[in-house]
Coordinates of C-alpha atoms in Angstrom, one line a residue:
Chain A
X637 CA 0.0 0.1 0.0
X638 CA 1.2 3.5 -0.9
X639 CA 0.7 6.1 1.5
X640 CA 1.5 9.3 -0.6
X641 CA 1.0 10.7 -4.1
X642 CA 3.7 10.1 -6.5
X643 CA 4.3 13.3 -8.2
X644 CA 7.7 12.3 -9.5
X645 CA 6.7 9.8 -12.2
X646 CA 5.0 12.4 -14.3
X647 CA 7.5 15.2 -13.7
X648 CA 5.4 17.1 -11.0
X649 CA 2.0 16.1 -12.6
X650 CA -0.6 13.3 -11.8
X651 CA -3.6 12.5 -14.0
X652 CA -6.8 13.0 -12.1
X653 CA -10.2 11.3 -13.1
X654 CA -13.5 13.0 -12.4
X655 CA -16.4 11.0 -11.9
X656 CA -20.0 12.0 -11.2
X657 CA -20.5 11.0 -7.6
X658 CA -24.3 10.1 -8.1
X659 CA -24.2 8.4 -11.4
X660 CA -20.6 7.2 -11.7
X661 CA -20.2 8.6 -15.1
X662 CA -16.7 9.7 -16.0
X663 CA -16.9 13.5 -16.7
X664 CA -13.3 14.4 -17.5
X665 CA -9.5 14.0 -16.9
X666 CA -7.3 16.7 -15.7
X667 CA -3.8 17.0 -14.2
X668 CA -2.7 18.1 -10.6
X669 CA 0.5 19.4 -9.3
X670 CA 1.1 19.4 -5.6
X671 CA -0.3 23.0 -5.5
X672 CA -3.5 22.1 -7.2
X673 CA -3.7 19.0 -5.0
X674 CA -3.5 21.2 -1.8
X675 CA -5.9 23.9 -3.3
X676 CA -8.4 20.9 -3.8
X677 CA -8.2 19.9 -0.2
X678 CA -8.6 23.3 1.1
X679 CA -11.5 24.6 -1.1
X680 CA -13.2 21.2 -1.6
X681 CA -13.4 22.2 -5.2
X682 CA -11.4 20.4 -8.1
X683 CA -8.4 22.4 -9.0
X684 CA -6.1 21.5 -11.7
X685 CA -2.9 22.4 -13.4
X686 CA -3.3 23.6 -17.0
X687 CA -0.7 22.0 -19.3
X688 CA -1.7 24.4 -22.1
X689 CA -2.0 27.6 -20.2
X690 CA 0.8 26.6 -17.7
X691 CA -1.2 27.7 -14.6
X692 CA -3.3 26.6 -11.8
X693 CA -7.1 26.7 -12.6
X694 CA -10.3 26.0 -10.5
X695 CA -12.7 24.1 -12.6
X696 CA -15.5 26.4 -12.9
X697 CA -13.7 29.7 -12.2
X698 CA -15.1 31.2 -15.6
X699 CA -18.4 29.2 -16.1
X700 CA -19.4 29.1 -12.2
X701 CA -19.6 25.4 -12.9
X702 CA -17.6 24.2 -9.9
X703 CA -16.9 20.6 -8.9
X704 CA -17.8 19.9 -5.4
X705 CA -15.4 17.2 -4.2
X706 CA -17.2 14.4 -2.4
X707 CA -14.7 11.4 -2.2
X708 CA -11.0 11.2 -3.1
X709 CA -9.1 7.9 -4.0
X710 CA -5.6 7.0 -5.0
X711 CA -4.6 4.1 -7.3
X712 CA -2.4 1.1 -6.2
X713 CA 1.0 2.8 -7.2
X714 CA 0.1 6.2 -6.2
X715 CA 0.4 8.0 -9.5
X716 CA -3.5 8.4 -10.4
X717 CA -6.2 10.2 -8.5
X718 CA -9.9 9.7 -8.8
X719 CA -12.4 12.2 -7.6
X720 CA -16.0 11.9 -7.1
X721 CA -17.7 15.1 -7.4
X722 CA -21.1 17.1 -7.7
X723 CA -20.9 18.9 -11.0
X724 CA -22.7 22.2 -10.5
X725 CA -24.4 23.4 -13.8
X726 CA -24.7 19.7 -14.8
X727 CA -22.0 19.7 -17.3
X728 CA -18.2 19.3 -17.1
X729 CA -17.1 19.9 -20.7
X730 CA -16.5 23.4 -21.9
X731 CA -18.4 22.3 -25.1
X732 CA -21.5 22.1 -23.0
X733 CA -21.5 18.4 -22.8
X734 CA -22.1 16.6 -19.6
X735 CA -18.9 14.7 -20.1
X736 CA -15.8 15.4 -21.9
X737 CA -16.0 11.9 -23.4
X738 CA -18.8 12.4 -25.8
X739 CA -17.3 11.0 -28.8
X740 CA -17.7 7.2 -29.3
X741 CA -15.7 4.9 -31.7
X742 CA -17.7 3.3 -34.1
X743 CA -16.8 1.3 -37.5
X744 CA -13.3 3.2 -37.6
X745 CA -14.5 6.7 -36.7
X746 CA -15.7 8.9 -33.9
X747 CA -19.5 9.9 -33.6
X748 CA -21.1 12.1 -31.1
X749 CA -22.6 10.3 -28.3
X750 CA -23.6 12.4 -25.2
X751 CA -25.9 15.0 -23.8
X752 CA -25.4 18.7 -24.4
X753 CA -26.4 20.5 -21.2
X754 CA -25.7 24.2 -22.2
X755 CA -24.6 26.6 -25.1
X756 CA -20.9 27.5 -24.7
X757 CA -21.7 30.8 -26.1
X758 CA -24.1 31.8 -23.4
X759 CA -21.8 30.5 -20.6
X760 CA -18.4 31.7 -21.8
X761 CA -19.7 34.6 -24.0
X762 CA -17.6 33.3 -27.1
Chain B
X279 CA -14.9 18.0 -32.7
X280 CA -11.7 16.2 -33.0
X281 CA -11.5 13.2 -35.4
X282 CA -8.4 11.5 -34.2
X283 CA -6.3 10.7 -31.1
X284 CA -3.7 13.1 -30.2
X285 CA -0.5 11.2 -29.3
X286 CA 1.8 14.1 -29.7
X287 CA 0.7 16.0 -26.4
X288 CA 1.8 13.1 -24.2
X289 CA 5.1 12.3 -26.2
X290 CA 3.4 9.4 -27.9
X291 CA 1.3 8.4 -25.0
X292 CA -2.3 9.0 -24.0
X293 CA -4.0 8.1 -20.7
X294 CA -6.6 5.5 -20.9
X295 CA -9.3 5.4 -18.2
X296 CA -10.8 1.8 -17.8
X297 CA -14.4 1.6 -16.4
X298 CA -16.4 -1.5 -15.8
X299 CA -19.2 -1.6 -18.6
X300 CA -21.9 -2.9 -16.1
X301 CA -21.3 -0.9 -13.0
X302 CA -19.4 2.1 -14.3
X303 CA -16.9 1.6 -11.6
X304 CA -13.5 3.0 -12.4
X305 CA -11.1 0.1 -12.6
X306 CA -7.5 1.5 -13.6
X307 CA -5.7 4.0 -15.7
X308 CA -3.2 2.9 -18.1
X309 CA -1.3 4.4 -21.1
X310 CA -1.4 3.7 -25.0
X311 CA 0.9 4.5 -27.8
X312 CA -0.3 4.0 -31.2
X313 CA 0.8 0.3 -31.3
X314 CA -1.2 -0.4 -28.1
X315 CA -4.3 1.4 -29.5
X316 CA -4.1 -0.6 -32.8
X317 CA -3.6 -3.8 -30.8
X318 CA -6.7 -2.9 -28.7
X319 CA -8.9 -2.5 -31.7
X320 CA -7.8 -5.6 -33.4
X321 CA -7.9 -8.0 -30.3
X322 CA -10.8 -6.2 -28.6
X323 CA -8.8 -6.6 -25.4
X324 CA -7.2 -3.7 -23.6
X325 CA -3.5 -3.2 -24.5
X326 CA -1.2 -0.7 -22.9
X327 CA 2.3 0.6 -23.1
X328 CA 4.0 -0.1 -19.7
X329 CA 5.9 3.1 -18.8
X330 CA 8.0 1.1 -16.2
X331 CA 8.8 -2.0 -18.3
X332 CA 8.9 -0.1 -21.5
X333 CA 7.0 -2.5 -23.6
X334 CA 3.6 -3.3 -24.9
X335 CA 1.4 -5.4 -22.7
X336 CA -2.0 -7.0 -23.0
X337 CA -3.9 -6.7 -19.7
X338 CA -4.4 -10.2 -18.5
X339 CA -1.5 -11.9 -20.2
X340 CA -0.1 -13.3 -17.1
X341 CA -3.2 -13.5 -14.9
X342 CA -5.6 -14.6 -17.6
X343 CA -7.8 -11.6 -16.4
X344 CA -8.2 -9.9 -19.8
X345 CA -10.5 -7.0 -20.4
X346 CA -13.1 -7.5 -23.1
X347 CA -13.5 -3.9 -24.6
X348 CA -17.4 -3.1 -25.0
X349 CA -17.2 0.6 -25.8
X350 CA -14.7 3.3 -26.8
X351 CA -14.8 6.9 -26.1
X352 CA -12.4 9.9 -26.8
X353 CA -12.5 13.3 -25.0
X354 CA -13.1 16.8 -26.2
X355 CA -9.6 17.6 -27.2
X356 CA -8.4 14.0 -28.2
X357 CA -5.9 13.4 -25.7
X358 CA -7.6 10.9 -23.4
X359 CA -9.3 7.6 -24.1
X360 CA -12.0 6.0 -22.0
X361 CA -12.8 2.3 -22.3
X362 CA -15.8 0.5 -21.0
X363 CA -14.8 -3.3 -20.5
X364 CA -15.9 -6.5 -19.1
X365 CA -13.1 -7.4 -16.6
X366 CA -12.6 -11.1 -16.6
X367 CA -11.7 -12.6 -13.3
X368 CA -13.6 -9.8 -11.5
X369 CA -10.5 -7.9 -10.6
X370 CA -8.5 -5.3 -12.4
X371 CA -5.8 -4.6 -9.9
X372 CA -2.6 -6.7 -9.6
X373 CA -3.1 -6.6 -5.8
X374 CA -6.4 -8.5 -6.3
X375 CA -8.6 -5.7 -5.6
X376 CA -11.5 -5.0 -8.0
X377 CA -10.4 -1.5 -8.7
X378 CA -6.9 0.0 -8.6
X379 CA -8.5 2.9 -6.8
X380 CA -8.9 1.2 -3.4
X381 CA -7.3 3.8 -1.2
X382 CA -9.6 6.5 0.1
X383 CA -8.5 9.9 1.5
X384 CA -9.7 10.4 5.1
X385 CA -8.6 12.7 7.6
X386 CA -5.3 13.7 6.0
X387 CA -4.5 9.9 5.1
X388 CA -5.2 7.0 3.0
X389 CA -7.3 4.0 4.1
X390 CA -8.0 0.9 2.2
X391 CA -11.6 1.0 0.6
X392 CA -12.5 -1.7 -1.8
X393 CA -13.1 -5.5 -2.5
X394 CA -10.5 -7.8 -2.7
X395 CA -11.3 -10.6 -5.3
X396 CA -8.3 -12.8 -5.5
X397 CA -5.0 -13.5 -3.7
X398 CA -2.0 -12.2 -5.9
X399 CA 0.0 -15.2 -4.7
X400 CA -2.3 -17.8 -6.3
X401 CA -2.6 -15.9 -9.6
X402 CA 0.8 -14.7 -10.1
X403 CA 2.7 -17.3 -8.0
X404 CA 4.4 -14.7 -6.1

């Protein structure tokens, strides 16, 4: 049994799976560095390190669609985190879909499969 | 909408979330390179790239506990895969637990939380 998060293997970052606490639907995957992990513990809202923007971000800081953290799990070798959350606004994806995983593989290609909850133009104004 | 997997962002690897197709429990997270992805499509069994052993591995090749792939999803920016599987043997974790995520955060530490399905000594002989 491991007793702490291994931030070394991923050069300071660990992948974090976000799952809906009530339905168990997987909503998204993000990355945390130690600062994002500690921010999550203190605020009880999912916080991540953005690899593209290279900065800490609290999920929902723009849209208001925060994730209230209900349960936290660590995998067997300590290098992946799983959060069970209550997704405010009903959708985790910036495209307005409930889940970021809304493209399903079928017959050699990807097709949209999922529920769109909001219009991104209305939420993000763009 | 993205139409293909982005292997570039993670230097040839993408994280792959494995979820039980019937219960939606998250079982594990692995990594695929393009070869593991193609192997998975052909065999319909989860195949990964082992970062520690630096080789392709088919989940279950030692234990017999293969994962039959039922559904495949891609996230909004194409850099994470989600597989829904039928887990043969009932457990995904090499420690014998159903899920690799069997440690739960509580009051500043990690405690075991999950169901142990098999004894690793009997399955792996060590």
